[in-house]
Amino acid sequence: MPVRNTAMRRATIARITLPVILAATAITLTPTPASAAEGGDLENRSSTEMEYASFSGTGRVHRCQVWNDTLTARWADSENLACKQTALPASREVVGRYDVDGFTFEDRPYVVSLQMPDLSYLRVEVGKGVWTKITDADRAVCSGSAQPHCLVTIF
């Protein structure tokens, strides 16, 4: 009898263990929105070109004067950071796997409305060429022409 009980136990363990292992593997390998994206999202609905930057990783060959270099990107803390800058034409967006850590309009001042953790908004007038930092959990949508307005929300 011990041989039969051992064989039955192995069969039962195999029937239970294999589906659990497969399910755990599927959960681990399935990308989620938080893990798929490397940075915040940026949409340029303005009528002019803007720029976005990555403040980490390789290829940081520029300098970006950031007015809000804080962990939450919600408070003034000016810093000149190494960055990699990329142009973003009008009517384009950068979402998903791109590393968007900040944005600016090089040739004009702009206004930023930052959604705060309590869901209120902080309005800041930013000079031309000064960068606004965003977090991986932010979505920035910029519109307008003479003085673009950028709404930064936590998504």
mmCIF file of C-alpha atoms in Angstrom:
data_model
loop_
_atom_site.group_PDB
_atom_site.id
_atom_site.type_symbol
_atom_site.label_atom_id
_atom_site.label_comp_id
_atom_site.label_asym_id
_atom_site.label_seq_id
_atom_site.Cartn_x
_atom_site.Cartn_y
_atom_site.Cartn_z
ATOM 1 C CA MET A 1 0.000 0.000 0.000
ATOM 2 C CA PRO A 2 2.753 2.561 0.653
ATOM 3 C CA VAL A 3 3.700 2.564 -3.046
ATOM 4 C CA ARG A 4 0.138 3.324 -4.140
ATOM 5 C CA ASN A 5 -0.312 6.124 -1.554
ATOM 6 C CA THR A 6 2.965 7.707 -2.649
ATOM 7 C CA ALA A 7 1.959 7.580 -6.313
ATOM 8 C CA MET A 8 -1.471 9.061 -5.514
ATOM 9 C CA ARG A 9 0.130 11.852 -3.468
ATOM 10 C CA ARG A 10 2.512 12.698 -6.322
ATOM 11 C CA ALA A 11 -0.341 12.789 -8.813
ATOM 12 C CA THR A 12 -2.400 15.036 -6.529
ATOM 13 C CA ILE A 13 0.537 17.371 -5.934
ATOM 14 C CA ALA A 14 1.223 17.544 -9.683
ATOM 15 C CA ARG A 15 -2.440 18.378 -10.442
ATOM 16 C CA ILE A 16 -2.417 21.209 -7.896
ATOM 17 C CA THR A 17 1.150 22.514 -8.223
ATOM 18 C CA LEU A 18 1.417 22.813 -12.009
ATOM 19 C CA PRO A 19 -1.592 25.156 -12.436
ATOM 20 C CA VAL A 20 -0.383 27.290 -9.525
ATOM 21 C CA ILE A 21 3.099 27.599 -11.059
ATOM 22 C CA LEU A 22 1.645 28.456 -14.493
ATOM 23 C CA ALA A 23 -0.673 31.092 -13.014
ATOM 24 C CA ALA A 24 2.146 32.665 -11.004
ATOM 25 C CA THR A 25 4.372 32.767 -14.096
ATOM 26 C CA ALA A 26 1.630 34.409 -16.159
ATOM 27 C CA ILE A 27 1.059 37.074 -13.504
ATOM 28 C CA THR A 28 4.792 37.758 -13.201
ATOM 29 C CA LEU A 29 5.378 38.055 -16.963
ATOM 30 C CA THR A 30 2.277 40.107 -17.817
ATOM 31 C CA PRO A 31 3.225 43.807 -18.058
ATOM 32 C CA THR A 32 1.062 46.230 -16.134
ATOM 33 C CA PRO A 33 0.616 49.904 -16.982
ATOM 34 C CA ALA A 34 2.882 50.910 -14.103
ATOM 35 C CA SER A 35 5.708 48.565 -15.097
ATOM 36 C CA ALA A 36 5.470 49.108 -18.870
ATOM 37 C CA ALA A 37 5.976 52.862 -18.775
ATOM 38 C CA GLU A 38 9.364 54.360 -17.960
ATOM 39 C CA GLY A 39 8.193 57.918 -17.432
ATOM 40 C CA GLY A 40 5.247 60.254 -17.469
ATOM 41 C CA ASP A 41 3.060 60.908 -20.494
ATOM 42 C CA LEU A 42 3.221 64.152 -22.487
ATOM 43 C CA GLU A 43 0.812 65.456 -25.111
ATOM 44 C CA ASN A 44 1.622 68.559 -27.161
ATOM 45 C CA ARG A 45 -1.698 70.057 -28.291
ATOM 46 C CA SER A 46 -0.071 73.466 -28.717
ATOM 47 C CA SER A 47 0.656 75.067 -32.060
ATOM 48 C CA THR A 48 4.416 75.071 -31.501
ATOM 49 C CA GLU A 49 7.236 72.608 -30.931
ATOM 50 C CA MET A 50 8.244 71.797 -27.379
ATOM 51 C CA GLU A 51 10.889 69.533 -25.886
ATOM 52 C CA TYR A 52 10.889 66.684 -23.421
ATOM 53 C CA ALA A 53 13.817 65.269 -21.488
ATOM 54 C CA SER A 54 15.082 62.240 -19.630
ATOM 55 C CA PHE A 55 17.027 63.027 -16.457
ATOM 56 C CA SER A 56 18.337 59.469 -16.032
ATOM 57 C CA GLY A 57 19.918 56.747 -18.114
ATOM 58 C CA THR A 58 22.412 57.020 -20.955
ATOM 59 C CA GLY A 59 22.897 59.833 -23.426
ATOM 60 C CA ARG A 60 22.538 62.724 -20.959
ATOM 61 C CA VAL A 61 24.561 65.260 -22.958
ATOM 62 C CA HIS A 62 22.560 68.441 -22.236
ATOM 63 C CA ARG A 63 21.788 70.517 -19.145
ATOM 64 C CA CYS A 64 18.215 71.237 -18.045
ATOM 65 C CA GLN A 65 17.375 74.009 -15.584
ATOM 66 C CA VAL A 66 14.461 72.460 -13.660
ATOM 67 C CA TRP A 67 12.328 74.656 -11.394
ATOM 68 C CA ASN A 68 10.704 71.774 -9.445
ATOM 69 C CA ASP A 69 13.294 69.056 -8.863
ATOM 70 C CA THR A 70 11.627 67.302 -5.950
ATOM 71 C CA LEU A 71 10.651 63.692 -5.408
ATOM 72 C CA THR A 72 6.998 64.473 -6.147
ATOM 73 C CA ALA A 73 7.756 67.224 -8.725
ATOM 74 C CA ARG A 74 5.232 69.433 -6.907
ATOM 75 C CA TRP A 75 7.348 72.034 -5.093
ATOM 76 C CA ALA A 76 9.878 74.633 -6.195
ATOM 77 C CA ASP A 77 13.441 73.344 -5.869
ATOM 78 C CA SER A 78 15.564 74.693 -8.723
ATOM 79 C CA GLU A 79 18.289 72.409 -10.019
ATOM 80 C CA ASN A 80 20.471 72.183 -13.131
ATOM 81 C CA LEU A 81 20.329 68.518 -14.166
ATOM 82 C CA ALA A 82 22.097 66.443 -16.796
ATOM 83 C CA CYS A 83 19.499 65.437 -19.363
ATOM 84 C CA LYS A 84 18.809 64.065 -22.809
ATOM 85 C CA GLN A 85 16.521 66.436 -24.763
ATOM 86 C CA THR A 86 14.175 65.459 -27.585
ATOM 87 C CA ALA A 87 11.963 67.700 -29.734
ATOM 88 C CA LEU A 88 8.210 67.099 -29.687
ATOM 89 C CA PRO A 89 6.394 68.694 -32.644
ATOM 90 C CA ALA A 90 2.968 70.283 -32.313
ATOM 91 C CA SER A 91 0.051 67.819 -32.258
ATOM 92 C CA ARG A 92 2.238 64.905 -31.106
ATOM 93 C CA GLU A 93 2.393 62.896 -27.908
ATOM 94 C CA VAL A 94 4.910 60.779 -26.043
ATOM 95 C CA VAL A 95 3.385 57.929 -24.076
ATOM 96 C CA GLY A 96 4.170 54.411 -22.970
ATOM 97 C CA ARG A 97 7.746 53.215 -23.060
ATOM 98 C CA TYR A 98 9.417 56.613 -23.479
ATOM 99 C CA ASP A 99 11.278 58.102 -20.533
ATOM 100 C CA VAL A 100 9.620 61.508 -20.112
ATOM 101 C CA ASP A 101 10.921 63.172 -16.956
ATOM 102 C CA GLY A 102 10.323 66.805 -17.905
ATOM 103 C CA PHE A 103 9.289 69.285 -20.583
ATOM 104 C CA THR A 104 9.751 72.891 -21.710
ATOM 105 C CA PHE A 105 9.063 75.395 -24.456
ATOM 106 C CA GLU A 106 12.492 76.715 -25.505
ATOM 107 C CA ASP A 107 11.218 79.859 -27.238
ATOM 108 C CA ARG A 108 8.357 81.074 -25.004
ATOM 109 C CA PRO A 109 7.142 81.196 -21.411
ATOM 110 C CA TYR A 110 4.345 78.826 -20.434
ATOM 111 C CA VAL A 111 1.939 78.181 -17.582
ATOM 112 C CA VAL A 112 1.748 74.918 -15.630
ATOM 113 C CA SER A 113 -1.186 73.787 -13.493
ATOM 114 C CA LEU A 114 0.018 70.932 -11.271
ATOM 115 C CA GLN A 115 -2.518 68.626 -9.663
ATOM 116 C CA MET A 116 -1.588 68.299 -6.004
ATOM 117 C CA PRO A 117 -2.102 65.159 -3.868
ATOM 118 C CA ASP A 118 -5.236 66.729 -2.332
ATOM 119 C CA LEU A 119 -6.577 67.185 -5.932
ATOM 120 C CA SER A 120 -6.237 70.982 -5.823
ATOM 121 C CA TYR A 121 -4.082 72.723 -8.470
ATOM 122 C CA LEU A 122 -0.941 74.824 -8.148
ATOM 123 C CA ARG A 123 -0.566 77.368 -10.996
ATOM 124 C CA VAL A 124 3.005 78.347 -11.912
ATOM 125 C CA GLU A 125 4.265 80.690 -14.640
ATOM 126 C CA VAL A 126 7.464 79.225 -16.071
ATOM 127 C CA GLY A 127 10.041 81.114 -18.142
ATOM 128 C CA LYS A 128 11.088 80.047 -21.621
ATOM 129 C CA GLY A 129 13.658 77.270 -21.594
ATOM 130 C CA VAL A 130 13.018 76.395 -17.936
ATOM 131 C CA TRP A 131 12.048 72.759 -17.428
ATOM 132 C CA THR A 132 9.102 71.324 -15.520
ATOM 133 C CA LYS A 133 9.751 67.915 -13.988
ATOM 134 C CA ILE A 134 7.014 65.249 -14.018
ATOM 135 C CA THR A 135 6.885 61.863 -12.318
ATOM 136 C CA ASP A 136 6.190 58.455 -13.821
ATOM 137 C CA ALA A 137 2.617 58.779 -12.542
ATOM 138 C CA ASP A 138 1.937 62.119 -14.285
ATOM 139 C CA ARG A 139 0.236 63.041 -17.541
ATOM 140 C CA ALA A 140 0.938 66.501 -18.976
ATOM 141 C CA VAL A 141 -1.236 68.015 -21.711
ATOM 142 C CA CYS A 142 -0.075 71.326 -23.190
ATOM 143 C CA SER A 143 -2.228 73.554 -25.416
ATOM 144 C CA GLY A 144 -2.318 77.132 -26.691
ATOM 145 C CA SER A 145 0.051 79.212 -28.779
ATOM 146 C CA ALA A 146 1.417 82.559 -27.508
ATOM 147 C CA GLN A 147 1.749 81.319 -23.904
ATOM 148 C CA PRO A 148 0.960 77.597 -23.793
ATOM 149 C CA HIS A 149 -0.809 76.153 -20.751
ATOM 150 C CA CYS A 150 0.161 72.694 -19.465
ATOM 151 C CA LEU A 151 -2.146 70.714 -17.206
ATOM 152 C CA VAL A 152 -0.247 68.071 -15.212
ATOM 153 C CA THR A 153 -2.465 65.445 -13.609
ATOM 154 C CA ILE A 154 -1.734 62.329 -11.623
ATOM 155 C CA PHE A 155 -3.089 59.329 -13.541
#
